[in-house]
Short mmCIF file of C-alpha atoms and ligand atoms in Angstrom, two decimals:
data_model
loop_
_atom_site.label_atom_id
_atom_site.label_comp_id
_atom_site.label_asym_id
_atom_site.label_seq_id
_atom_site.Cartn_x
_atom_site.Cartn_y
_atom_site.Cartn_z
CA MET A 1 0.74 1.18 -23.42
CA PHE A 2 -1.12 2.66 -20.42
CA ALA A 3 -4.82 2.29 -21.30
CA THR A 4 -7.65 3.86 -18.90
CA ASP A 5 -9.66 0.40 -19.47
CA ALA A 6 -6.45 -1.70 -18.90
CA LEU A 7 -8.07 -3.52 -15.96
CA ILE A 8 -11.01 -5.05 -17.40
CA ASP A 9 -12.45 -7.94 -15.69
CA ARG A 10 -9.37 -8.14 -13.44
CA THR A 11 -9.79 -8.89 -9.75
CA ILE A 12 -7.50 -6.67 -7.58
CA LEU A 13 -7.28 -6.96 -3.86
CA ILE A 14 -6.49 -3.82 -1.76
CA THR A 15 -5.62 -3.51 1.70
CA GLY A 16 -5.97 -0.30 3.61
CA ALA A 17 -8.90 0.43 1.10
CA SER A 18 -10.94 1.82 4.35
CA SER A 19 -8.74 5.38 3.96
CA GLY A 20 -6.61 7.46 2.21
CA LEU A 21 -4.24 6.13 -0.31
CA GLY A 22 -5.85 2.73 -0.64
CA ARG A 23 -9.47 4.25 -1.03
CA ALA A 24 -8.18 6.71 -3.78
CA THR A 25 -6.54 3.50 -5.39
CA ALA A 26 -9.69 1.52 -5.11
CA VAL A 27 -11.48 4.13 -6.79
CA LEU A 28 -9.13 4.76 -9.69
CA LEU A 29 -8.66 0.83 -10.24
CA SER A 30 -12.56 0.40 -10.57
CA ARG A 31 -12.55 3.12 -13.04
CA MET A 32 -10.22 1.33 -15.12
CA GLY A 33 -12.58 -1.72 -15.20
CA ALA A 34 -11.04 -3.88 -11.85
CA ARG A 35 -13.21 -5.81 -9.79
CA ILE A 36 -11.98 -4.95 -6.24
CA ILE A 37 -11.66 -6.57 -2.88
CA ALA A 38 -11.43 -3.82 -0.54
CA VAL A 39 -9.79 -4.90 2.92
CA GLY A 40 -9.21 -3.17 6.19
CA ARG A 41 -10.65 -3.61 9.85
CA ASN A 42 -13.52 -1.09 9.57
CA GLU A 43 -16.31 -2.12 8.14
CA ASP A 44 -18.48 1.00 7.73
CA ARG A 45 -15.50 2.66 6.09
CA LEU A 46 -14.99 -0.11 3.87
CA ILE A 47 -18.73 0.23 2.61
CA ALA A 48 -17.81 3.95 2.07
CA THR A 49 -15.28 3.10 -0.31
CA ALA A 50 -17.44 0.78 -2.23
CA SER A 51 -19.99 3.24 -2.40
CA GLN A 52 -17.58 5.24 -4.62
CA LEU A 53 -16.60 2.57 -6.84
CA SER A 54 -17.28 2.16 -10.72
CA GLY A 55 -18.87 -0.68 -12.27
CA ALA A 56 -19.95 -3.82 -10.28
CA GLY A 57 -18.99 -6.84 -8.63
CA HIS A 58 -16.86 -5.24 -5.90
CA VAL A 59 -16.92 -6.85 -2.37
CA VAL A 60 -15.73 -5.61 1.30
CA ARG A 61 -13.87 -8.15 3.21
CA PRO A 62 -12.97 -6.93 6.72
CA PHE A 63 -9.79 -8.62 7.71
CA ASP A 64 -7.12 -7.43 10.73
CA LEU A 65 -3.74 -8.13 9.06
CA ALA A 66 -2.16 -8.31 12.56
CA ALA A 67 -3.28 -11.76 12.10
CA VAL A 68 -0.54 -12.47 9.61
CA GLU A 69 -0.38 -16.29 10.33
CA ALA A 70 -3.82 -16.37 8.71
CA ILE A 71 -3.06 -14.23 5.59
CA PRO A 72 -2.33 -17.05 3.15
CA GLU A 73 -5.35 -19.35 4.05
CA TRP A 74 -7.59 -16.45 3.85
CA LEU A 75 -6.30 -15.54 0.41
CA GLN A 76 -6.97 -18.86 -0.78
CA SER A 77 -10.80 -18.51 0.78
CA LEU A 78 -11.04 -15.02 -1.25
CA ALA A 79 -9.94 -16.47 -4.56
CA ALA A 80 -11.97 -19.29 -4.23
CA GLU A 81 -15.12 -16.90 -3.70
CA CYS A 82 -14.01 -14.15 -5.90
CA GLY A 83 -11.81 -15.70 -8.49
CA PRO A 84 -8.12 -15.85 -9.04
CA LEU A 85 -6.03 -12.37 -8.27
CA ARG A 86 -4.49 -10.38 -10.89
CA GLY A 87 -3.10 -8.14 -8.52
CA VAL A 88 -2.47 -6.99 -4.68
CA VAL A 89 -2.05 -3.76 -3.56
CA HIS A 90 -0.96 -3.47 0.29
CA SER A 91 -1.56 -0.03 1.33
CA ALA A 92 -2.64 -0.92 5.02
CA GLY A 93 0.05 0.55 7.07
CA VAL A 94 1.10 1.84 10.53
CA HIS A 95 2.77 5.08 11.42
CA LEU A 96 4.56 5.94 14.65
CA ALA A 97 6.01 9.28 15.52
CA ARG A 98 7.87 8.54 19.03
CA PRO A 99 11.10 10.22 19.98
CA LEU A 100 13.38 7.14 21.32
CA GLN A 101 12.75 7.62 25.01
CA MET A 102 9.01 7.22 24.43
CA LEU A 103 9.37 4.12 22.10
CA LYS A 104 7.83 1.29 23.41
CA ALA A 105 8.89 -2.69 21.93
CA ASP A 106 5.37 -3.57 21.53
CA ALA A 107 4.46 -0.45 19.38
CA VAL A 108 7.27 -1.16 17.34
CA GLN A 109 6.48 -4.89 17.10
CA GLN A 110 2.87 -4.01 16.25
CA LEU A 111 4.14 -1.47 13.34
CA LEU A 112 6.38 -4.09 11.85
CA THR A 113 3.80 -6.76 11.93
CA VAL A 114 1.26 -4.78 9.59
CA ASN A 115 4.01 -3.02 7.58
CA VAL A 116 6.30 -5.67 6.98
CA THR A 117 5.32 -9.00 8.09
CA ALA A 118 1.61 -8.50 6.30
CA ALA A 119 3.41 -7.78 3.14
CA LEU A 120 5.52 -11.11 3.00
CA MET A 121 2.47 -13.13 4.08
CA LEU A 122 0.52 -11.62 1.43
CA ALA A 123 3.14 -12.61 -0.86
CA LYS A 124 3.33 -16.04 0.45
CA GLY A 125 -0.37 -16.23 -0.30
CA LEU A 126 -0.61 -14.84 -3.53
CA ARG A 127 1.98 -17.33 -4.88
CA GLN A 128 -0.08 -20.12 -4.33
CA ARG A 129 -1.43 -21.68 -7.60
CA ALA A 130 -5.22 -21.09 -6.60
CA VAL A 131 -4.90 -17.67 -5.53
CA HIS A 132 -3.30 -15.95 -8.58
CA GLU A 133 -3.83 -15.81 -12.33
CA SER A 134 -0.50 -14.71 -14.19
CA PRO A 135 0.65 -12.18 -15.17
CA ALA A 136 0.12 -10.78 -11.73
CA SER A 137 1.43 -7.86 -9.84
CA LEU A 138 2.01 -7.05 -6.27
CA VAL A 139 2.35 -3.26 -5.03
CA LEU A 140 3.69 -2.83 -1.82
CA MET A 141 3.47 0.82 0.05
CA SER A 142 6.71 2.28 0.97
CA SER A 143 7.52 5.59 2.11
CA VAL A 144 10.54 8.19 1.20
CA MET A 145 11.21 7.40 4.90
CA GLY A 146 12.76 3.93 3.95
CA GLN A 147 15.39 6.37 1.86
CA VAL A 148 16.11 9.44 4.14
CA GLY A 149 16.02 9.78 7.70
CA GLN A 150 13.66 11.83 10.01
CA ALA A 151 14.16 12.37 13.85
CA GLY A 152 11.09 10.45 15.94
CA VAL A 153 9.96 7.95 13.26
CA THR A 154 12.78 5.53 13.41
CA ALA A 155 10.43 2.33 13.68
CA TYR A 156 8.11 3.79 10.87
CA SER A 157 11.39 4.48 8.58
CA ALA A 158 12.70 0.89 9.56
CA SER A 159 9.71 -0.64 8.35
CA LYS A 160 9.75 0.94 5.06
CA GLY A 161 13.37 0.25 4.45
CA ALA A 162 12.28 -3.17 4.87
CA VAL A 163 9.65 -3.04 2.48
CA ASP A 164 12.03 -1.66 -0.07
CA ALA A 165 14.40 -4.76 0.55
CA LEU A 166 11.92 -7.29 0.68
CA CYS A 167 10.42 -6.23 -2.73
CA ARG A 168 13.73 -6.96 -4.38
CA SER A 169 14.26 -10.43 -3.33
CA LEU A 170 10.41 -11.33 -3.62
CA ALA A 171 10.87 -10.21 -7.07
CA LEU A 172 13.61 -12.31 -7.59
CA GLU A 173 11.63 -15.23 -6.20
CA LEU A 174 8.24 -14.49 -7.71
CA ALA A 175 9.25 -13.89 -11.16
CA THR A 176 9.25 -17.34 -12.43
CA GLN A 177 5.68 -17.62 -11.26
CA GLY A 178 4.48 -14.69 -13.42
CA ILE A 179 4.32 -12.42 -10.40
CA ARG A 180 6.00 -8.71 -10.44
CA VAL A 181 6.60 -7.08 -7.07
CA ASN A 182 7.14 -3.17 -6.63
CA ALA A 183 6.62 -0.87 -4.29
CA ILE A 184 5.79 3.10 -4.24
CA ALA A 185 7.83 5.29 -1.81
CA PRO A 186 5.43 8.27 -1.41
CA GLY A 187 6.14 11.83 0.06
CA GLN A 188 3.81 13.40 2.34
CA VAL A 189 0.31 13.00 0.98
CA GLU A 190 -2.67 14.54 2.66
CA THR A 191 -4.59 11.67 4.05
CA GLU A 192 -5.86 10.85 7.62
CA MET A 193 -2.16 9.21 8.41
CA ALA A 194 -0.69 12.67 7.63
CA GLU A 195 -3.27 14.33 9.76
CA GLN A 196 -2.08 12.27 12.85
CA GLN A 197 1.57 13.04 12.28
CA ARG A 198 0.69 16.65 11.55
CA GLY A 199 -0.61 16.51 15.06
CA SER A 200 2.73 15.63 16.44
CA LEU A 201 4.55 18.36 14.88
CA THR A 202 4.88 21.94 15.63
CA THR A 203 3.67 24.39 13.00
CA GLU A 204 7.46 25.19 12.16
CA GLN A 205 8.11 21.57 11.77
CA PHE A 206 5.04 21.05 9.53
CA GLU A 207 6.07 23.93 7.13
CA ARG A 208 9.46 22.87 6.97
CA ILE A 209 8.28 19.24 5.47
CA ARG A 210 5.85 21.23 3.13
CA SER A 211 8.60 23.16 2.03
CA MET A 212 10.84 20.19 1.08
CA HIS A 213 8.27 18.97 -1.43
CA PRO A 214 8.91 21.47 -4.42
CA LEU A 215 5.61 20.36 -6.04
CA GLY A 216 3.96 20.65 -2.72
CA LEU A 217 2.01 18.16 -0.57
CA GLY A 218 0.63 15.19 -2.78
CA ARG A 219 -2.97 14.17 -3.14
CA ALA A 220 -3.94 10.46 -2.71
CA GLU A 221 -4.83 10.24 -6.35
CA ASP A 222 -1.14 11.12 -7.33
CA VAL A 223 -0.05 8.06 -5.66
CA ALA A 224 -3.15 6.26 -7.05
CA SER A 225 -2.31 6.81 -10.38
CA ALA A 226 1.27 5.18 -9.95
CA VAL A 227 -0.29 2.17 -8.31
CA ALA A 228 -2.35 1.92 -11.39
CA PHE A 229 0.46 1.93 -13.70
CA LEU A 230 2.45 -0.90 -11.71
CA ILE A 231 -0.28 -3.12 -11.43
CA SER A 232 -1.34 -2.74 -15.05
CA ASP A 233 0.65 -4.69 -18.24
CA ALA A 234 2.11 -1.16 -18.80
CA SER A 235 4.83 -1.72 -16.35
CA ARG A 236 5.21 -5.33 -17.63
CA TRP A 237 9.18 -5.04 -17.73
CA MET A 238 9.19 -3.77 -14.30
CA THR A 239 9.97 -5.59 -11.10
CA GLY A 240 11.95 -5.22 -7.93
CA THR A 241 11.67 -1.25 -8.20
CA THR A 242 10.58 1.27 -5.52
CA LEU A 243 9.11 4.08 -7.62
CA THR A 244 9.27 7.21 -5.80
CA VAL A 245 6.44 9.75 -6.18
CA ASP A 246 7.30 12.53 -3.59
CA GLY A 247 6.79 15.92 -5.12
CA GLY A 248 10.57 16.27 -5.47
CA TYR A 249 11.20 15.49 -1.59
CA THR A 250 14.03 13.19 -2.16
CA ALA A 251 15.50 15.32 -4.91
CA HIS A 252 17.17 17.52 -2.40
N1 LIG B 1 -0.11 9.65 3.60
C1 LIG B 1 1.15 10.01 3.41
O1 LIG B 1 1.54 10.80 3.54
C2 LIG B 1 1.97 8.42 3.48
C3 LIG B 1 3.26 8.79 2.96
C4 LIG B 1 4.08 7.72 2.56
C5 LIG B 1 3.72 6.54 2.78
N2 LIG B 1 2.38 6.04 3.16
C6 LIG B 1 2.09 4.92 3.35
O2 LIG B 1 0.86 4.52 2.73
C7 LIG B 1 0.18 3.49 3.08
C8 LIG B 1 -1.28 4.21 3.35
O3 LIG B 1 -1.33 5.42 4.00
P1 LIG B 1 -2.53 6.25 4.29
O4 LIG B 1 -2.00 7.72 4.13
O5 LIG B 1 -3.57 6.03 3.11
O6 LIG B 1 -3.00 5.78 5.85
P2 LIG B 1 -4.39 6.03 6.59
O7 LIG B 1 -5.38 7.03 5.68
O8 LIG B 1 -4.01 5.94 7.89
O9 LIG B 1 -4.89 4.26 6.18
C9 LIG B 1 -4.28 3.18 6.58
C10 LIG B 1 -4.98 2.37 6.18
O10 LIG B 1 -4.30 0.89 6.93
C11 LIG B 1 -5.52 0.30 7.36
N3 LIG B 1 -4.80 -0.58 8.13
C12 LIG B 1 -4.28 -0.20 9.45
N4 LIG B 1 -3.94 -1.30 10.35
C13 LIG B 1 -4.59 -2.26 9.88
C14 LIG B 1 -4.63 -4.02 10.13
N5 LIG B 1 -4.10 -4.28 11.19
N6 LIG B 1 -5.30 -4.46 9.50
C15 LIG B 1 -5.94 -4.45 8.24
N7 LIG B 1 -5.97 -2.96 7.57
C16 LIG B 1 -5.12 -2.05 8.80
C17 LIG B 1 -6.49 1.00 7.63
O11 LIG B 1 -7.82 0.62 7.71
P3 LIG B 1 -8.72 0.04 8.96
O12 LIG B 1 -8.51 1.46 10.21
O13 LIG B 1 -10.12 -0.01 8.56
O14 LIG B 1 -8.45 -1.11 9.67
C18 LIG B 1 -6.53 2.12 6.77
O15 LIG B 1 -7.09 1.72 5.71
C19 LIG B 1 0.58 3.20 4.69
O16 LIG B 1 1.46 2.25 4.13
C20 LIG B 1 1.65 4.31 4.74
O17 LIG B 1 2.70 4.05 5.47
C21 LIG B 1 1.70 7.27 3.38
#
C-alpha cells in the first residue's frame, strides 16, 4: 500500500537535487519522512532546495558526477557519515540538442558520462555492504527519448536508451542483494532543462511537441510522485522496469 509516511527514517540520496525533477523529488520524499542527501554541483541551489524540505536531518553535498571513478568511494564516505542508504535517485542529467553537423565527440562523451556512466557507478557504490540497507531502491531518470526518436537529440536519446537497458541488467545483478532498480521515462516536463530545449526550437516545433502530449506538458511533481512510488515498498515487486510518465506522449 502507498502511504504518505512510507519513507520515515529512510536516508535517500538524490542527484540533480539542485533543480527541476530532482528538487521536486527531494521536496516530496521529505514530506513522506525521508532524510535527504541533496547532490548537485551548485551549492547555493542545493541550499535553496534544502530550505524547502520538510523534517530534519537533511544534508547538502555538492559533488561533480563527472568524477565517475570517485563515486563508489564517495558513497562509502556519505554512508559512514549519514547512515546506510535505503534509496538513490539519479536525476542529474545533461541534455544536448544539436544537428549532426554540429555534434562534437567531446560533448557526446560529457553527456554519456553523467547520464550513463554515473548511473552505473552509483549502482556500483550502492551495492557495497556498508553503503545500503536492504530492501533498497535505485531509481534512474530516463526519458521518452529513449523509446522514440527526435531529430537533433541523437546523443541524448542514445543515453536514455542506455539507461533503460542498464536498468534491466542491473536489476538482475542486484536482486540478490535486496536492491531493486527501475527507471522513469518522463515526457516533456516544465523545468530548466525544458526551458533550455525550448530555446533551440521554433515556436512551431515547440507547439508540435506540446500537442503530442494529450494531457498537456508535465509538472515536476508529476514525476516526483512516480519516484516516490518506485522508492517506497509499495513497488516491492517491481524491478528492471521503465515506468513511462508522459501525459500520453508515447501512446501515439
Ligand atoms: N525536464 C524534462 O522535460 C525531462 C524529460 C525527460 C527526462 N528528463 C530527465 O530528468 C532528469 C532531470 O531533468 P531536469 O529537467 O530536472 O533538469 P535540470 O532542471 O536541468 O536539472 C539537471 C540537474 O542535473 C544536475 N547535474 C548536471 N550535471 C551534473 C554533474 N556533472 N554533477 C552533478 N550534478 C549534475 C544539475 O545540478 P548542478 O547544476 O547543481 O550541477 C541539476 O540539478 C534528467 O536526467 C533529464 O534527462 C527531463
